[in-house]
Amino acid sequence: MVDKDEKIKSLQEMGFPGDEVDRAINICGVDASMDVLIDSIHASQHEATNMSFGGRKEEKIMEESKNKRKLYRGRVQGNQPRRRLDGSQENSMRLPNPMTGFSLPNDRHRLPPVNRSLPEEAKGRPFFYYENVAKALKDTWSTISENLHGIKPEFVDSQNICATARKRGYVHNLPIENRLRLPLPPQTILETFPHYKQWWPKWDDRRKLNCLQTVKAPATVTEWIQHTLASSTSPPTASVQTQILNECRKWNLVWTGKNIAAPLEPAEIEQLLGFPINHTREVSMTDRYKSLGNSFQVDTVAYHLSVLKTMFPNGMTVLSLFTGIGGAEVALHRLGIRLKAVVSVEKSEVNRRIFRGWWGQTDQQGTLIEFDDVQSLSNDLIEYHTRRLGGFDLVIGGSPCNNLAGSNRHHRSGLQGKESCLFFHYRRILRVVKSVMATMCEEGAASY
DNA sequence: GACAGTATGAAGCAGGGG
DNA sequence: CCCCTGCTTCATACTGTC
């Protein structure tokens, strides 16, 4: 309590309003360091500024968006913050189109080589890799970037790598030269599921699926499609085709029989996302859809991580935050990188069970240490494990997207949201690891 | 309590017509 | 330039069944 009161007092002395200080402490926890709290308040004020347009927003927003459009037209990702016409700093971040990242494993896009320079304090070990949804609310990615050494995100749509869309941003300090050209998964829906070809209507021109989400289509949708087609001409009128295709796109339906457009099964989603088939088999159907919908596209992440293979020939020590069903570990394993030790933090018991199952199935010989909540992973505990394991080679994770994702009708509240604010714990934990490793380095030098 | 099923828009961008 | 249409989106809350 004394600690808490002191923090409140000094934050207020710094000029922050009391209610915002309270909110920051509620969000980040009493144990959060001062700089985490300060950043949280800044993020909050940032969002409040933008939200205050609400109600009488039109002109201002329209004006801004027009200006941005001008400023950003034709820009590529990864360059410097821009300035508005009036000279003020622009802190929105425009998504690149097409969303190809710094490079792709197939050369179809003929991307020019990207030259990026990392700030000195962000270079080298520990490497870190942070992930979240690309289409978050305005200014979200600016805040994330500012809190991770100002490194610009690499935005990639996984449909450039596999048969399903997944638009994500990745902030990392990995080298981007000499990524490995791994064997790619099937590139289209029907290459992935050739047995559906016999039922696929000619007027359904989809080659890629949309983003895989956490729930499957209700039977009312598939029944409506079946009924509509049965009582329709063959082929159906253009208007009927459009309506049905809209539903197919919205729910990622595939043609599994005559007039039957069905949701994907969990095993098919596992395949699309690059997991071993039946990776999630031991849990309920509802949980499988949810866990898979929340996970990495493994081929995409593996492509980025592939530069680590030659750097760590004897394996890696990994701090895995928001582990989920272990997308990062599956990617490293597929690259043939030995997991010497993994400290994993994952709140969901279901996900921990799936991950432990994979760990056993693949006969991992390394050490696995599990925690259930980033909020209870104190700085002391991080220091203890960092020292004990000789430092971490990689800090990896995607913090909750619940309050950022477009599908959320109820609480799309940005980085201040109940779950998505855990991003600030990723930042906190990364900072502690870096600081402890720097100290270890000095101690090592001093002992010689 | 576990599990399955169903209803529930908005935000933001891209593009085109006038 | 304005205004409109189209498209996509790691979800939540509630109900019912067993």
Coordinates of C-alpha atoms (C1' of nucleotides) in Angstrom, one line a residue:
Chain A
M1 CA 0.0 0.0 0.0
V2 CA 2.9 2.4 0.8
D3 CA 4.4 1.6 -2.5
K4 CA 1.0 2.3 -4.2
D5 CA 0.5 5.6 -2.4
E6 CA 4.0 6.8 -3.3
K7 CA 3.4 6.0 -6.9
I8 CA 0.1 7.9 -7.0
K9 CA 1.7 10.8 -5.2
S10 CA 4.7 11.1 -7.6
L11 CA 2.5 10.6 -10.7
Q12 CA 0.2 13.4 -9.5
E13 CA 3.2 15.6 -8.8
M14 CA 4.2 15.0 -12.4
G15 CA 0.9 16.6 -13.4
F16 CA -1.2 13.6 -14.2
P17 CA -4.9 13.8 -13.1
G18 CA -5.9 11.6 -10.2
D19 CA -8.5 9.6 -12.0
E20 CA -6.1 8.7 -14.8
V21 CA -3.5 7.7 -12.4
D22 CA -6.0 5.4 -10.6
R23 CA -7.1 3.9 -13.9
A24 CA -3.5 3.2 -14.9
I25 CA -2.8 1.4 -11.7
N26 CA -6.0 -0.6 -12.1
I27 CA -5.0 -1.6 -15.6
C28 CA -1.3 -2.2 -15.0
G29 CA -1.3 -3.4 -11.4
V30 CA 0.2 -2.0 -8.3
D31 CA 3.6 -3.6 -9.1
A32 CA 3.9 -1.9 -12.4
S33 CA 7.0 0.3 -12.7
M34 CA 6.6 4.0 -13.0
D35 CA 7.5 4.1 -16.7
V36 CA 4.8 1.5 -17.5
L37 CA 2.2 3.6 -15.6
I38 CA 3.3 6.7 -17.4
D39 CA 3.0 5.1 -20.8
S40 CA -0.4 3.7 -19.9
I41 CA -1.6 7.2 -19.0
H42 CA -0.2 8.6 -22.2
A43 CA -1.9 5.9 -24.2
S44 CA -5.1 6.6 -22.4
Q45 CA -4.9 10.4 -23.1
H46 CA -4.0 9.6 -26.6
E47 CA -7.1 7.7 -27.2
A48 CA -9.3 10.1 -25.2
T49 CA -8.1 12.9 -27.5
N50 CA -9.2 11.0 -30.5
M51 CA -12.5 9.8 -29.0
S52 CA -13.5 13.3 -27.9
F53 CA -14.4 13.9 -31.6
G54 CA -17.4 11.6 -31.0
G55 CA -20.8 13.2 -31.6
R56 CA -19.5 16.3 -33.4
K57 CA -16.8 14.6 -35.3
E58 CA -17.6 14.9 -38.9
E59 CA -15.7 17.8 -40.3
K60 CA -12.6 17.3 -38.2
I61 CA -12.3 13.6 -38.9
M62 CA -13.0 14.0 -42.6
E63 CA -10.5 16.7 -42.9
E64 CA -7.9 14.7 -41.1
S65 CA -8.5 11.6 -43.1
K66 CA -8.3 13.5 -46.3
N67 CA -4.9 15.0 -45.3
K68 CA -3.7 11.6 -44.2
R69 CA -4.7 10.2 -47.5
K70 CA -2.7 12.7 -49.3
L71 CA 0.3 12.3 -47.0
Y72 CA 0.3 8.6 -47.2
R73 CA -0.5 7.9 -50.8
G74 CA 2.0 5.7 -52.3
R75 CA 4.1 5.3 -49.2
V76 CA 5.6 2.0 -48.1
Q77 CA 5.8 0.7 -44.6
G78 CA 8.8 1.1 -42.4
N79 CA 9.6 4.8 -42.9
Q80 CA 9.7 7.7 -40.5
P81 CA 6.8 9.4 -38.8
R82 CA 5.2 12.0 -41.0
R83 CA 4.2 15.5 -40.3
R84 CA 0.8 17.0 -40.9
L85 CA 0.4 20.0 -43.2
D86 CA 0.3 22.2 -40.2
G87 CA 3.6 20.8 -39.0
S88 CA 2.3 18.8 -36.1
Q89 CA 3.5 15.2 -35.6
E90 CA 1.4 12.5 -37.4
N91 CA 1.1 9.5 -35.3
S92 CA -1.4 7.3 -37.1
M93 CA 0.1 4.4 -39.0
R94 CA -1.3 3.5 -42.4
L95 CA -1.5 -0.1 -43.4
P96 CA 0.5 -1.1 -46.5
N97 CA -1.4 -2.3 -49.6
P98 CA -0.6 -5.0 -50.6
M99 CA 0.3 -6.3 -47.1
T100 CA 3.5 -8.1 -48.0
G101 CA 5.9 -7.3 -45.1
F102 CA 9.6 -6.7 -45.7
S103 CA 9.9 -9.8 -47.9
L104 CA 8.0 -12.9 -48.9
P105 CA 9.2 -16.5 -49.3
N106 CA 7.8 -16.5 -52.9
D107 CA 9.0 -13.9 -55.3
R108 CA 5.8 -13.1 -57.1
H109 CA 5.6 -9.6 -55.8
R110 CA 9.2 -8.6 -56.7
L111 CA 9.5 -6.6 -53.5
P112 CA 12.4 -4.1 -53.4
P113 CA 14.9 -4.9 -50.6
V114 CA 14.1 -3.0 -47.4
N115 CA 16.8 -1.1 -45.6
R116 CA 15.9 -0.6 -42.0
S117 CA 18.1 0.5 -39.1
L118 CA 17.3 -0.4 -35.5
P119 CA 18.0 1.8 -32.6
E120 CA 21.2 0.8 -30.8
E121 CA 19.5 -0.3 -27.6
A122 CA 17.2 -2.7 -29.6
K123 CA 19.9 -4.5 -31.4
G124 CA 20.9 -8.1 -30.9
R125 CA 20.1 -10.5 -28.0
P126 CA 17.6 -10.8 -26.6
F127 CA 15.7 -10.9 -29.9
F128 CA 12.0 -10.1 -29.6
Y129 CA 8.9 -10.6 -31.7
Y130 CA 5.6 -9.1 -30.9
E131 CA 2.4 -9.8 -32.8
N132 CA -1.2 -8.4 -33.0
V133 CA -4.0 -7.7 -35.4
A134 CA -3.2 -5.3 -38.2
K135 CA -6.6 -3.7 -38.4
A136 CA -6.7 -2.4 -34.9
L137 CA -8.3 0.9 -33.9
K138 CA -6.6 4.1 -35.0
D139 CA -3.3 4.9 -33.3
T140 CA -3.0 1.5 -31.7
W141 CA 0.1 0.6 -33.7
S142 CA 1.7 4.0 -33.1
T143 CA 1.4 3.3 -29.4
I144 CA 2.7 -0.2 -29.7
S145 CA 5.6 0.9 -31.8
E146 CA 6.5 3.8 -29.5
N147 CA 6.6 1.4 -26.6
L148 CA 8.9 -1.1 -28.4
H149 CA 11.9 1.2 -29.2
G150 CA 10.0 3.0 -32.0
I151 CA 10.5 0.0 -34.3
K152 CA 8.0 0.1 -37.2
P153 CA 5.8 -3.0 -37.5
E154 CA 6.1 -5.5 -40.3
F155 CA 2.5 -5.9 -41.6
V156 CA 1.9 -9.2 -43.4
D157 CA -1.3 -10.8 -44.7
S158 CA -0.7 -14.5 -44.5
Q159 CA -2.7 -15.0 -47.7
N160 CA 0.6 -14.2 -49.3
I161 CA 2.0 -17.4 -47.7
C162 CA -0.9 -19.8 -47.4
A163 CA -4.5 -20.3 -48.4
T164 CA -6.1 -18.1 -45.7
A165 CA -6.0 -14.4 -45.0
R166 CA -4.6 -13.2 -41.7
K167 CA -3.6 -9.6 -41.5
R168 CA -1.2 -9.0 -38.7
G169 CA 1.5 -6.6 -37.5
Y170 CA 4.8 -7.9 -36.2
V171 CA 7.3 -5.7 -34.3
H172 CA 10.6 -7.4 -34.0
N173 CA 14.4 -6.8 -34.0
L174 CA 15.2 -9.8 -36.1
P175 CA 17.5 -9.5 -39.1
I176 CA 15.5 -9.5 -42.2
E177 CA 18.2 -10.6 -44.7
N178 CA 18.7 -14.3 -45.5
R179 CA 15.3 -15.6 -44.5
L180 CA 15.0 -19.2 -45.4
R181 CA 12.8 -20.3 -48.3
L182 CA 10.9 -23.1 -46.6
P183 CA 8.6 -25.4 -48.4
L184 CA 5.3 -23.5 -48.7
P185 CA 1.8 -24.9 -47.8
P186 CA -0.8 -25.2 -50.5
Q187 CA -1.6 -21.7 -51.9
T188 CA -5.3 -22.0 -52.7
I189 CA -8.4 -23.4 -51.0
L190 CA -8.8 -26.2 -53.5
E191 CA -5.1 -27.1 -53.5
T192 CA -5.6 -27.5 -49.7
F193 CA -8.9 -29.4 -50.0
P194 CA -9.0 -31.0 -53.4
H195 CA -11.9 -33.2 -52.5
Y196 CA -14.2 -30.2 -52.4
K197 CA -13.6 -29.5 -56.1
Q198 CA -16.5 -31.6 -57.2
W199 CA -19.0 -29.5 -55.2
W200 CA -17.5 -26.1 -55.8
P201 CA -19.8 -23.9 -58.0
K202 CA -18.2 -22.2 -60.9
W203 CA -19.6 -18.8 -59.8
D204 CA -17.7 -19.1 -56.4
D205 CA -14.4 -17.5 -57.5
R206 CA -12.7 -17.5 -54.1
R207 CA -9.1 -18.8 -54.1
K208 CA -8.2 -17.8 -50.6
L209 CA -10.2 -17.9 -47.4
N210 CA -10.8 -14.9 -45.2
C211 CA -9.4 -14.6 -41.7
L212 CA -10.2 -17.6 -39.5
Q213 CA -12.0 -16.5 -36.4
T214 CA -13.0 -18.0 -33.1
V215 CA -16.6 -19.2 -33.8
K216 CA -18.1 -21.2 -36.6
A217 CA -21.1 -20.3 -38.7
P218 CA -24.5 -21.0 -37.1
A219 CA -26.6 -23.7 -38.8
T220 CA -29.2 -21.1 -39.8
V221 CA -26.7 -19.7 -42.3
T222 CA -25.9 -23.0 -44.0
E223 CA -29.5 -24.1 -44.0
W224 CA -30.5 -20.8 -45.6
I225 CA -27.9 -21.4 -48.4
Q226 CA -29.0 -24.9 -49.0
H227 CA -32.7 -24.0 -49.1
T228 CA -32.1 -21.0 -51.3
L229 CA -30.1 -23.0 -53.8
A230 CA -32.5 -25.9 -53.9
S231 CA -35.4 -23.6 -54.8
S232 CA -33.3 -21.6 -57.3
T233 CA -32.5 -21.8 -60.9
S234 CA -29.2 -23.5 -61.9
P235 CA -27.0 -21.6 -62.0
P236 CA -28.7 -19.1 -59.6
T237 CA -29.3 -15.5 -60.6
A238 CA -26.6 -13.0 -60.2
S239 CA -28.3 -11.5 -57.2
V240 CA -28.7 -14.9 -55.4
Q241 CA -25.0 -15.7 -56.2
T242 CA -23.9 -12.4 -54.6
Q243 CA -26.0 -13.0 -51.4
I244 CA -24.7 -16.5 -51.0
L245 CA -21.1 -15.5 -51.7
N246 CA -21.3 -12.8 -49.1
E247 CA -22.3 -15.4 -46.5
C248 CA -19.6 -17.8 -47.7
R249 CA -16.9 -15.0 -47.3
K250 CA -18.2 -13.8 -44.0
W251 CA -18.2 -17.3 -42.4
N252 CA -15.4 -19.0 -44.5
L253 CA -17.7 -21.7 -45.8
V254 CA -16.5 -24.5 -48.1
W255 CA -18.6 -26.6 -50.5
T256 CA -18.8 -30.1 -49.0
G257 CA -21.8 -31.5 -50.9
K258 CA -24.6 -30.6 -53.3
N259 CA -25.8 -27.1 -52.3
I260 CA -24.0 -27.5 -49.0
A261 CA -21.7 -24.8 -47.8
A262 CA -20.3 -25.9 -44.5
P263 CA -17.9 -24.4 -41.9
L264 CA -14.4 -25.6 -41.7
E265 CA -13.6 -28.3 -39.2
P266 CA -11.0 -27.7 -36.5
A267 CA -8.6 -30.2 -38.2
E268 CA -8.9 -28.2 -41.4
I269 CA -8.1 -25.0 -39.6
E270 CA -5.1 -26.6 -38.0
Q271 CA -3.9 -27.5 -41.5
L272 CA -4.4 -24.0 -42.8
L273 CA -2.7 -22.4 -39.9
G274 CA 0.3 -24.7 -40.2
F275 CA -0.2 -26.8 -37.0
P276 CA 0.1 -30.5 -36.8
I277 CA -3.3 -32.1 -37.6
N278 CA -5.2 -32.9 -34.3
H279 CA -2.9 -30.4 -32.4
T280 CA -6.0 -29.3 -30.4
R281 CA -7.9 -32.6 -30.5
E282 CA -8.0 -33.2 -26.8
V283 CA -10.4 -30.3 -26.0
S284 CA -14.0 -29.5 -26.8
M285 CA -15.1 -28.3 -30.2
T286 CA -15.9 -24.8 -28.9
D287 CA -12.5 -24.5 -27.4
R288 CA -10.8 -25.8 -30.5
Y289 CA -12.4 -23.1 -32.6
K290 CA -11.5 -20.4 -30.1
S291 CA -7.9 -21.5 -29.5
L292 CA -7.2 -21.9 -33.2
G293 CA -8.9 -18.6 -34.0
N294 CA -6.6 -16.9 -31.6
S295 CA -3.3 -18.4 -32.8
F296 CA -0.4 -17.6 -35.1
Q297 CA -0.2 -18.6 -38.8
V298 CA 2.8 -20.8 -38.2
D299 CA 4.3 -20.7 -41.7
T300 CA 4.3 -16.9 -41.6
V301 CA 6.0 -16.7 -38.2
A302 CA 8.4 -19.5 -39.1
Y303 CA 9.5 -17.5 -42.2
H304 CA 10.4 -14.5 -40.0
L305 CA 12.1 -16.6 -37.3
S306 CA 14.1 -18.6 -39.8
V307 CA 17.1 -16.2 -39.6
L308 CA 17.6 -17.6 -36.0
K309 CA 18.6 -21.0 -37.2
T310 CA 22.1 -20.3 -38.1
M311 CA 22.6 -17.9 -35.2
F312 CA 21.7 -20.5 -32.6
P313 CA 22.9 -23.9 -33.9
N314 CA 22.8 -25.4 -30.4
G315 CA 19.2 -24.3 -29.7
M316 CA 17.4 -21.4 -28.0
T317 CA 16.2 -20.3 -24.6
V318 CA 12.8 -18.7 -25.1
L319 CA 10.5 -16.6 -23.1
S320 CA 7.0 -17.2 -24.5
L321 CA 4.4 -14.7 -23.4
F322 CA 0.7 -15.4 -24.2
T323 CA 1.8 -18.8 -25.5
G324 CA -1.7 -19.9 -26.5
I325 CA -1.5 -23.3 -28.2
G326 CA 2.2 -22.8 -28.9
G327 CA 2.4 -21.3 -32.4
A328 CA 5.8 -19.9 -31.8
E329 CA 7.2 -23.1 -30.4
V330 CA 5.7 -25.1 -33.3
A331 CA 7.4 -22.7 -35.7
L332 CA 10.8 -23.0 -34.1
H333 CA 10.5 -26.7 -33.9
R334 CA 9.6 -26.9 -37.6
L335 CA 12.7 -24.9 -38.3
G336 CA 14.7 -27.5 -36.6
I337 CA 15.7 -25.2 -33.8
R338 CA 16.2 -27.0 -30.5
L339 CA 14.2 -25.6 -27.6
K340 CA 16.8 -25.7 -24.7
A341 CA 14.4 -24.0 -22.3
V342 CA 11.0 -22.4 -22.6
V343 CA 9.4 -20.2 -20.0
S344 CA 5.8 -20.1 -21.0
V345 CA 3.1 -17.8 -19.8
E346 CA -0.5 -18.7 -20.7
K347 CA -3.7 -17.9 -18.8
S348 CA -6.0 -20.5 -20.3
E349 CA -5.9 -23.9 -18.8
V350 CA -7.2 -25.4 -22.0
N351 CA -4.3 -23.9 -24.0
R352 CA -1.8 -25.0 -21.5
R353 CA -3.1 -28.5 -21.8
I354 CA -2.8 -28.4 -25.6
F355 CA 0.7 -27.0 -25.4
R356 CA 1.9 -29.6 -22.9
G357 CA 0.4 -32.3 -25.1
W358 CA 2.5 -31.0 -28.0
W359 CA 5.6 -30.7 -25.9
G360 CA 5.2 -34.4 -24.9
Q361 CA 4.3 -35.6 -28.4
T362 CA 7.3 -34.1 -30.0
D363 CA 9.5 -35.5 -27.3
Q364 CA 11.1 -32.2 -26.2
Q365 CA 14.2 -32.7 -24.1
G366 CA 14.5 -29.1 -23.0
T367 CA 13.1 -27.5 -19.8
L368 CA 9.5 -26.2 -19.7
I369 CA 8.5 -23.8 -17.0
E370 CA 4.9 -22.6 -17.0
F371 CA 3.2 -19.6 -15.5
D372 CA -0.5 -18.7 -15.9
D373 CA -0.6 -14.9 -15.9
V374 CA 1.7 -12.2 -17.0
Q375 CA 0.4 -9.9 -14.3
S376 CA 1.6 -12.2 -11.6
L377 CA 5.0 -12.6 -13.2
S378 CA 6.9 -10.2 -11.0
N379 CA 10.1 -8.4 -11.9
D380 CA 11.9 -10.5 -9.3
L381 CA 10.6 -13.7 -10.8
I382 CA 11.7 -12.6 -14.3
E383 CA 15.2 -11.7 -13.0
Y384 CA 15.4 -15.1 -11.2
H385 CA 14.7 -17.1 -14.3
T386 CA 16.7 -14.8 -16.7
R387 CA 19.8 -15.4 -14.5
R388 CA 19.1 -19.0 -13.9
L389 CA 18.8 -19.8 -17.7
G390 CA 21.7 -17.6 -18.7
G391 CA 19.5 -15.0 -20.3
F392 CA 16.8 -15.4 -23.0
D393 CA 17.6 -15.6 -26.7
L394 CA 14.0 -14.7 -27.8
V395 CA 11.1 -13.0 -26.1
I396 CA 8.0 -13.8 -28.2
G397 CA 4.3 -13.4 -28.0
G398 CA 1.1 -11.7 -29.2
S399 CA -0.9 -10.0 -26.5
P400 CA -4.7 -10.2 -26.5
C401 CA -6.5 -8.7 -29.4
N402 CA -10.0 -8.8 -27.9
N403 CA -10.3 -5.1 -27.6
L404 CA -8.7 -4.3 -30.9
A405 CA -10.3 -6.8 -33.3
G406 CA -13.1 -5.7 -35.7
S407 CA -15.3 -8.6 -34.9
N408 CA -15.8 -7.4 -31.3
R409 CA -19.1 -5.6 -31.2
H410 CA -19.1 -5.0 -27.5
H411 CA -15.8 -3.8 -26.1
R412 CA -13.6 -2.7 -29.0
S413 CA -11.9 -0.2 -26.7
G414 CA -8.3 -0.2 -27.9
L415 CA -5.1 -0.8 -25.9
Q416 CA -6.9 0.4 -22.7
G417 CA -9.3 -2.5 -22.9
K418 CA -9.5 -5.1 -20.2
E419 CA -7.5 -7.7 -22.0
S420 CA -5.6 -5.8 -24.7
C421 CA -3.9 -3.6 -22.1
L422 CA -1.7 -6.6 -21.3
F423 CA 0.5 -5.4 -24.1
F424 CA 2.0 -3.1 -21.5
H425 CA 3.1 -6.2 -19.6
Y426 CA 4.9 -7.5 -22.7
R427 CA 6.7 -4.3 -22.7
R428 CA 7.4 -4.4 -19.0
I429 CA 8.7 -8.0 -19.1
L430 CA 10.9 -7.3 -22.1
R431 CA 12.4 -4.3 -20.4
V432 CA 13.2 -6.3 -17.3
V433 CA 14.8 -9.1 -19.3
K434 CA 17.0 -6.7 -21.2
S435 CA 18.0 -4.9 -18.1
V436 CA 18.9 -8.1 -16.3
M437 CA 20.9 -9.4 -19.2
A438 CA 22.8 -6.1 -19.5
T439 CA 23.7 -6.4 -15.9
M440 CA 24.8 -10.0 -16.3
C441 CA 27.0 -8.9 -19.2
E442 CA 28.7 -6.3 -17.0
E443 CA 29.1 -8.7 -14.2
G444 CA 30.7 -11.2 -16.6
A445 CA 33.1 -8.7 -17.9
A446 CA 34.0 -7.6 -14.4
S447 CA 34.9 -11.1 -13.3
Y448 CA 37.6 -11.4 -15.9
Chain B
dG1 C1' -20.8 -26.3 -14.7
dA2 C1' -19.5 -27.9 -19.5
dC3 C1' -20.8 -27.5 -23.9
dA4 C1' -23.1 -26.0 -28.1
dG5 C1' -25.8 -22.8 -30.7
dT6 C1' -27.4 -18.2 -32.1
dA7 C1' -28.1 -13.1 -32.5
dT8 C1' -25.6 -8.9 -32.2
dG9 C1' -22.8 -3.8 -36.0
dA10 C1' -19.1 -0.6 -36.3
dA11 C1' -14.6 1.0 -37.8
dG12 C1' -11.7 1.8 -41.4
dC13 C1' -10.2 1.7 -45.9
dA14 C1' -10.5 1.3 -51.1
dG15 C1' -12.6 2.6 -55.2
dG16 C1' -15.8 4.8 -58.3
dG17 C1' -19.3 8.1 -60.1
dG18 C1' -20.7 12.8 -60.5
Chain C
dC1 C1' -13.9 17.7 -54.4
dC2 C1' -18.0 15.0 -52.1
dC3 C1' -20.7 11.0 -51.5
dC4 C1' -21.8 6.5 -52.0
dT5 C1' -21.0 1.4 -52.2
dG6 C1' -18.4 -2.6 -51.1
dC7 C1' -15.4 -5.3 -48.3
dT8 C1' -13.1 -7.3 -44.1
dT9 C1' -12.7 -8.4 -39.2
dC10 C1' -7.4 -13.5 -33.6
dA11 C1' -15.5 -11.5 -30.6
dT12 C1' -19.2 -11.2 -26.8
dA13 C1' -23.6 -12.1 -24.5
dC14 C1' -27.1 -14.8 -24.0
dT15 C1' -29.9 -19.1 -24.1
dG16 C1' -30.8 -24.0 -23.9
dT17 C1' -29.5 -28.8 -22.9
dC18 C1' -27.5 -32.3 -20.4

